[in-house]
Amino acid sequence: MAIGRPLSRVEARDKVTGAARYTADTRLPGMVYAALMSSAVSAGRVRAIDTARAEAAPGVLAVITHLNRPQWHSTPAALRYVETRFPLADEHIHHHGQYLAVVVAGTREQAAHAAGLVAVDYETRPAVPTLDAALPDAHQPVWRFEPEFPTLLALGDPEARLAAADVRLDLEYRTPYNSHAPMEPNATLAHWDGGSLTVHETSQQVHLDRPVIAGALGLPPDRVRVVSTLVGGAFGNKTAVWAHTLLAAVAARQVGRPVQLVVTRKQVFTCHGHQPPIIQRLRVGANRDGTLQAITHHTVNGTPVLFDRPEAAISPTGTVYALRSVGVRVEVAGMHMPAPATMRTPGDGPGMFAVGSALDEMAYALELDPIELRRRNHLAVHPLLGRPWSGKQLLECYDVGAERFGWERRAPRPRMMRDGADWVGFGMSSAQRLEHHAAARAAVEIRDDGSAEVRTAAPEIGTGNLTTLTQIAADGTGIAPSQVDIRSGDTTLPESAPTSGSRTTGSTGTAVHLAALRARQAAARLAVADPRSPLHGLPAERVGAARGRLYDVDVPRRGETYRDLLRRNGRRSIVEQGFHDPAGADPRFAYATFGAHFTEVRIDDTLRRVRVTRHVGVFAVGRVLNPKTARNQAQGGIIYALGGALMEDLATDPVTGRFIAPALTDYHVPVNADVGDIDVSFVEEPDYNAHPLGAKGLGEVVAVGVHASIANAVYHAIGIRVRDLPITPDKLLRP
Amino acid sequence: MLAGGLSLGAGLAAPPVRAEASGAKPEILTLVVNGDRVRLEVDVRASLLDTLRDRLRLTGTKKGCDQGACGACTVLLDGRRVLSCLTLAVMHEGSEVTTVEGLAEGDRLHPVQRAFVDHDGFQCGFCTSGQIMSAVGLLAERPRVTAAEIPELMSGNLCRCAAYSNIRDAIEAAAHLSREGE
């Protein structure tokens, strides 16, 4: 079996030798360079734009602005093209950093220099700079994900339940702008061949990009090819078509040469997505016996002035704990901000910061251990669907985590644990993420040299899917993983699920699994029908496959290799397709992944700097396909959220709303020295109700609940409850 | 074959830069890159990073920020770790540059590269060249580095996938190996 083994990544050698090729590493003959010029104001209008100096600069081939851009075709829907307005649409400015011109030149230096020569005469208008300033505009969003992600929901009578509860809490939590900050800036290489366009793009989802690009340019989708082989980190920031892609395409058409456009790091921060600021108000009621009675959760997040984009922070609220009554409401408030994007973990990340913190506050109010409060409100059934959860080993996660962490050493009250100058605190939270699905296709080919190839579009963004999909195909065909090649990241390949929403394992993995099984079965049928095969005349279902060989399961010595079978029959290969139907899971159950986090923090009494010295994460995600890559991804998810908890804040100017320091020098993400001991384990029980492989998503649930676990540990250490992230020392500077 | 099956651009000749058109007086520069002496005409504004990537086609070295904040562009310059985005190529006439492409000897990986594979010291791989070059430089400077020192000494190299624990393990293993080899 290849599945379950800690195989090294199939692309590992390329990644350590520099041979791995990302979008900006790809070159074409005659390629030229584009640079983007960004708005210096947050709201207003371009009164005049002077491109004469830029056009006259050495090497410049084209300068495109709203005055001379080609016509855009279909109107974008605010989903995969994130905004509702195409780039350079008109003279109006809706957010700081908005692209106002694209400059194409013979070299990178020439393009960057000329972009700086474009002169704009702005008419500046007052901006709505902050979420607080936008609050009077708070309104229920018009949102096309209804009803899958509801923005208004009531179960029972929460007001009456709250009024009758023994203990009531009314709490406000805040999270700031957070940035995905992937290491690889977004990039495009656009190339026209007659009326057909090829776009090399930093994308998590080539097939979803294609119709957006084609629609904007007025092309039939089959004239657009999108290629995204390796992606240098994404975390959601590459789940949309952004302006640079469309601008590179029109620039390439205009200059008649391939155009490479790599956005600057500053532009990654401004115009390529973020998690917007959110204010969450929670009211929780519980009785003295520790039973939760009711919860209301009202959120408001910032949204661009042009369209509504709710951040579904209420998504965990009604489904994680047993509650007699639930009321949730999501609102948005318009700001002069660039477009947000889904960011690991959308909705559940900020939502569980609030819910997980509020549960902790309730545990102290009731003088209960935080785990005990969660146990008493454990939920076996999805309360809105009325169906039992499948694969919910959450109680085991608590047990395993408490044991590995040493939870029994926890003092019952805050400010009771001290080690020299350090206050020490323990915190915990649970984690949950609904298991999402998407349609997915894959092909598996068994070749006459005994090898196999997997073909499915899913780009590799670092999650290890090239490796896990190879393992799945290896087991399905009975061919060693070292003999299985994989091609991915190209719209010429079968359409996978997008590499987002933790869907690769469940959806694309199932498609590969089915394709591999069908290829094996087709080979078995060929063998049993072939009088020259040692398997001739057997029922096909008695044919097994292992180590590149088909054999009789009752008499394993009897059999032959794929190679011999195919060559004798003059077949170069056998190719079969697999399709994952998103409606395929057993409808009697509800599906999610689960986990528990335990954190130890140490806080220097004088400096009040929080260090996470130990963190234990235990997860129930069904079967683990590759413990090596899974453990790495889980550790990374925990650290990703640690950044949000302790340091990440894309600070804004309170007057203009501009990001003050959109740079990795100032937007601090965790560095090696910030990270203590991260212990990851899995309560591994295959969930065959969810998928035929029994494996579910991993990449997002691991980052859910971490913020609360850390904030809860901080409170336990020094008795200060921080409800607005990040937990920086200034918020702890009181006795 | 490269990961993902794409090998565009391999073997293409470097295009000539029309020096007179660049707007800045070009300079003739000689570098020794991964042991090979190269002579080229460069725009005086070109960083060492862009020169390696755009002119010499050594794209293993990555541009993560172009501001000296992320470490993805780390190379060895005359044996020392530098951020190649923060230095201009023309400042380094005659210097020796080692990039990630210059570490392996044929098919034999450098011990640090081997350790990164074995310990899964990356996810997306975009910061990996810089992490590895930093680690190679670090081990050259401090062959006896301890496990406790590695996190601080590697904190100039960001990894947003946060494979930090595995990066530490890989460097510790490589340090151990190279000490054994003494």
CSV table of C-alpha atoms in Angstrom, one decimal, chain A residues 8-9 11-22 24-29 33 57-59 61 106-110 113 179-185 189 200 225 227 229-233 235 257 260 262 264-266 343-344 453 460-464 466 485-488 490 628-637 639-640 643 648 662-665 667-678, chain B residues 1-10 12 15 17-24 43-47 50-51 53-55 57-72 99-109 112-129 131-132 150-169 171:
chain,number,residue,atom,x,y,z
A,8,SER,CA,8.7,12.2,0.3
A,9,ARG,CA,7.1,14.6,-2.1
A,11,GLU,CA,8.6,17.0,-6.7
A,12,ALA,CA,11.0,17.3,-3.7
A,13,ARG,CA,14.1,17.0,-5.8
A,14,ASP,CA,13.0,19.7,-8.1
A,15,LYS,CA,12.2,22.0,-5.1
A,16,VAL,CA,15.7,21.6,-3.5
A,17,THR,CA,17.7,22.0,-6.7
A,18,GLY,CA,16.0,25.0,-8.1
A,19,ALA,CA,14.6,23.1,-11.0
A,20,ALA,CA,11.0,23.5,-9.9
A,21,ARG,CA,9.4,26.0,-12.2
A,22,TYR,CA,6.8,28.5,-11.0
A,24,ALA,CA,7.5,33.8,-13.0
A,25,ASP,CA,10.2,31.3,-13.9
A,26,THR,CA,8.6,30.5,-17.2
A,27,ARG,CA,9.9,32.3,-20.2
A,28,LEU,CA,9.0,32.5,-23.8
A,29,PRO,CA,11.0,33.7,-26.8
A,33,TYR,CA,7.7,42.9,-19.2
A,57,ALA,CA,11.0,56.4,-21.9
A,58,PRO,CA,13.5,54.0,-23.4
A,59,GLY,CA,12.2,50.5,-24.2
A,61,LEU,CA,6.2,49.4,-26.0
A,106,GLY,CA,11.6,45.5,-23.2
A,107,THR,CA,13.1,44.9,-19.8
A,108,ARG,CA,11.9,44.6,-16.2
A,109,GLU,CA,13.9,47.7,-15.2
A,110,GLN,CA,12.5,49.8,-18.1
A,113,HIS,CA,10.9,53.0,-14.4
A,179,SER,CA,-3.1,39.2,4.5
A,180,HIS,CA,-2.5,35.8,2.9
A,181,ALA,CA,1.1,36.9,2.3
A,182,PRO,CA,2.1,33.9,0.2
A,183,MET,CA,5.8,33.8,-0.6
A,184,GLU,CA,5.2,33.9,-4.3
A,185,PRO,CA,3.7,37.2,-5.6
A,189,LEU,CA,2.7,35.2,-18.5
A,200,HIS,CA,0.5,31.0,-17.2
A,225,ARG,CA,-5.7,27.8,-21.9
A,227,VAL,CA,-1.5,26.8,-16.9
A,229,THR,CA,1.9,23.9,-12.4
A,230,LEU,CA,3.5,24.8,-9.1
A,231,VAL,CA,2.2,27.6,-7.0
A,232,GLY,CA,4.4,29.3,-4.3
A,233,GLY,CA,1.8,29.3,-1.6
A,235,PHE,CA,-3.9,30.3,1.2
A,257,ARG,CA,4.5,39.5,-27.8
A,260,GLN,CA,5.2,38.7,-18.1
A,262,VAL,CA,4.8,40.0,-11.8
A,264,THR,CA,5.2,43.8,-6.5
A,265,ARG,CA,5.1,42.7,-2.9
A,266,LYS,CA,3.3,46.0,-2.1
A,343,MET,CA,-8.3,33.3,3.3
A,344,ARG,CA,-7.4,30.2,5.3
A,453,GLU,CA,0.2,8.5,-15.4
A,460,GLU,CA,0.2,21.9,-6.4
A,461,ILE,CA,0.2,24.8,-4.0
A,462,GLY,CA,2.2,23.1,-1.3
A,463,THR,CA,-0.4,20.8,0.1
A,464,GLY,CA,1.3,17.7,-1.3
A,466,LEU,CA,1.0,15.7,-6.4
A,485,ASP,CA,3.8,10.1,-13.1
A,486,ILE,CA,1.4,12.9,-12.6
A,487,ARG,CA,0.5,15.9,-14.8
A,488,SER,CA,-1.4,18.7,-13.3
A,490,ASP,CA,-3.4,22.8,-17.0
A,628,LYS,CA,4.7,13.1,6.4
A,629,THR,CA,3.0,15.8,4.3
A,630,ALA,CA,-0.1,15.8,6.5
A,631,ARG,CA,1.9,16.5,9.6
A,632,ASN,CA,3.8,19.3,7.9
A,633,GLN,CA,0.6,20.9,6.6
A,634,ALA,CA,-1.0,20.7,10.1
A,635,GLN,CA,1.9,22.3,11.8
A,636,GLY,CA,1.9,25.0,9.1
A,637,GLY,CA,-1.8,25.7,9.6
A,639,ILE,CA,1.6,28.5,12.8
A,640,TYR,CA,-0.4,30.4,10.2
A,643,GLY,CA,0.5,34.7,13.2
A,648,GLU,CA,-0.6,40.0,11.9
A,662,PRO,CA,2.1,46.9,3.0
A,663,ALA,CA,5.4,45.1,3.2
A,664,LEU,CA,6.8,41.9,4.9
A,665,THR,CA,9.1,44.2,6.9
A,667,TYR,CA,3.3,43.0,8.3
A,668,HIS,CA,4.9,40.4,10.5
A,669,VAL,CA,4.3,36.8,9.8
A,670,PRO,CA,5.8,34.1,12.1
A,671,VAL,CA,9.5,33.4,11.6
A,672,ASN,CA,11.4,30.4,12.7
A,673,ALA,CA,12.2,31.8,16.1
A,674,ASP,CA,8.5,32.5,16.9
A,675,VAL,CA,7.7,28.9,16.8
A,676,GLY,CA,7.9,26.6,19.8
A,677,ASP,CA,7.2,22.9,19.9
A,678,ILE,CA,4.3,22.0,17.6
B,1,MET,CA,11.0,16.1,-16.3
B,2,LEU,CA,10.2,19.1,-14.2
B,3,ALA,CA,7.4,18.9,-11.7
B,4,GLY,CA,4.1,19.5,-13.4
B,5,GLY,CA,5.6,18.4,-16.7
B,6,LEU,CA,6.5,21.9,-17.9
B,7,SER,CA,9.9,22.7,-19.2
B,8,LEU,CA,9.4,25.9,-21.1
B,9,GLY,CA,12.3,28.1,-21.8
B,10,ALA,CA,14.9,25.5,-21.3
B,12,LEU,CA,16.7,29.4,-25.0
B,15,PRO,CA,18.3,37.8,-25.7
B,17,VAL,CA,19.8,43.8,-24.1
B,18,ARG,CA,19.9,46.9,-26.3
B,19,ALA,CA,22.1,48.8,-24.0
B,20,GLU,CA,21.6,52.2,-25.6
B,21,ALA,CA,17.8,51.8,-25.2
B,22,SER,CA,17.8,51.0,-21.5
B,23,GLY,CA,18.0,54.6,-20.5
B,24,ALA,CA,21.0,53.9,-18.4
B,43,ASP,CA,21.7,47.6,-16.9
B,44,VAL,CA,23.2,49.4,-13.9
B,45,ARG,CA,19.8,49.3,-12.2
B,46,ALA,CA,19.6,45.5,-12.4
B,47,SER,CA,19.8,43.7,-9.0
B,50,ASP,CA,17.2,39.9,-11.6
B,51,THR,CA,20.5,39.4,-13.3
B,53,ARG,CA,17.0,35.1,-13.1
B,54,ASP,CA,16.5,37.2,-16.2
B,55,ARG,CA,19.9,37.1,-17.8
B,57,ARG,CA,18.3,31.9,-16.5
B,58,LEU,CA,19.0,30.7,-13.0
B,59,THR,CA,15.4,30.9,-11.8
B,60,GLY,CA,16.0,28.7,-8.8
B,61,THR,CA,16.7,31.9,-6.8
B,62,LYS,CA,13.3,33.4,-6.0
B,63,LYS,CA,11.9,36.9,-5.7
B,64,GLY,CA,9.5,37.0,-2.8
B,65,CYS,CA,9.5,40.7,-1.9
B,66,ASP,CA,12.4,42.6,-3.6
B,67,GLN,CA,12.8,44.4,-0.3
B,68,GLY,CA,15.2,42.3,1.6
B,69,ALA,CA,12.5,41.1,4.0
B,70,CYS,CA,11.8,37.5,3.1
B,71,GLY,CA,15.1,35.8,2.3
B,72,ALA,CA,13.9,33.8,-0.7
B,99,THR,CA,23.0,29.7,-6.3
B,100,VAL,CA,20.9,26.7,-5.4
B,101,GLU,CA,21.6,25.3,-8.8
B,102,GLY,CA,25.3,25.1,-7.9
B,103,LEU,CA,25.0,22.9,-4.8
B,104,ALA,CA,24.5,19.4,-6.1
B,105,GLU,CA,27.4,17.5,-7.7
B,106,GLY,CA,25.7,16.0,-10.7
B,107,ASP,CA,23.0,13.7,-9.4
B,108,ARG,CA,24.4,13.8,-5.9
B,109,LEU,CA,22.5,16.3,-3.7
B,112,VAL,CA,21.5,20.1,3.1
B,113,GLN,CA,19.4,19.5,0.0
B,114,ARG,CA,19.2,15.8,1.0
B,115,ALA,CA,18.1,16.7,4.5
B,116,PHE,CA,15.4,19.0,3.3
B,117,VAL,CA,14.0,16.2,1.2
B,118,ASP,CA,14.1,13.6,4.0
B,119,HIS,CA,12.7,15.9,6.6
B,120,ASP,CA,10.1,17.5,4.3
B,121,GLY,CA,11.5,20.9,5.0
B,122,PHE,CA,9.1,22.7,2.7
B,123,GLN,CA,5.6,22.7,1.3
B,124,CYS,CA,5.1,25.0,-1.7
B,125,GLY,CA,8.9,25.2,-2.2
B,126,PHE,CA,9.0,28.9,-3.1
B,127,CYS,CA,11.2,29.9,-0.1
B,128,THR,CA,13.2,26.7,-0.2
B,129,SER,CA,16.2,27.8,-2.4
B,131,GLN,CA,16.3,28.5,3.1
B,132,ILE,CA,18.8,26.0,1.7
B,150,ILE,CA,19.0,27.3,14.6
B,151,PRO,CA,15.6,29.1,14.9
B,152,GLU,CA,17.1,32.5,15.6
B,153,LEU,CA,19.9,32.1,13.0
B,154,MET,CA,17.3,31.1,10.3
B,155,SER,CA,14.8,33.8,11.1
B,156,GLY,CA,15.8,35.9,8.1
B,157,ASN,CA,14.1,33.4,5.9
B,158,LEU,CA,10.3,33.4,5.9
B,159,CYS,CA,8.2,30.4,5.1
B,160,ARG,CA,4.5,31.2,5.0
B,161,CYS,CA,3.6,27.5,4.7
B,162,ALA,CA,5.5,27.4,8.0
B,163,ALA,CA,7.5,24.2,7.6
B,164,TYR,CA,9.8,25.7,10.3
B,165,SER,CA,9.9,22.6,12.5
B,166,ASN,CA,11.0,20.5,9.6
B,167,ILE,CA,13.5,23.1,8.4
B,168,ARG,CA,15.1,23.0,11.9
B,169,ASP,CA,15.2,19.2,11.9
B,171,ILE,CA,19.5,21.6,9.3
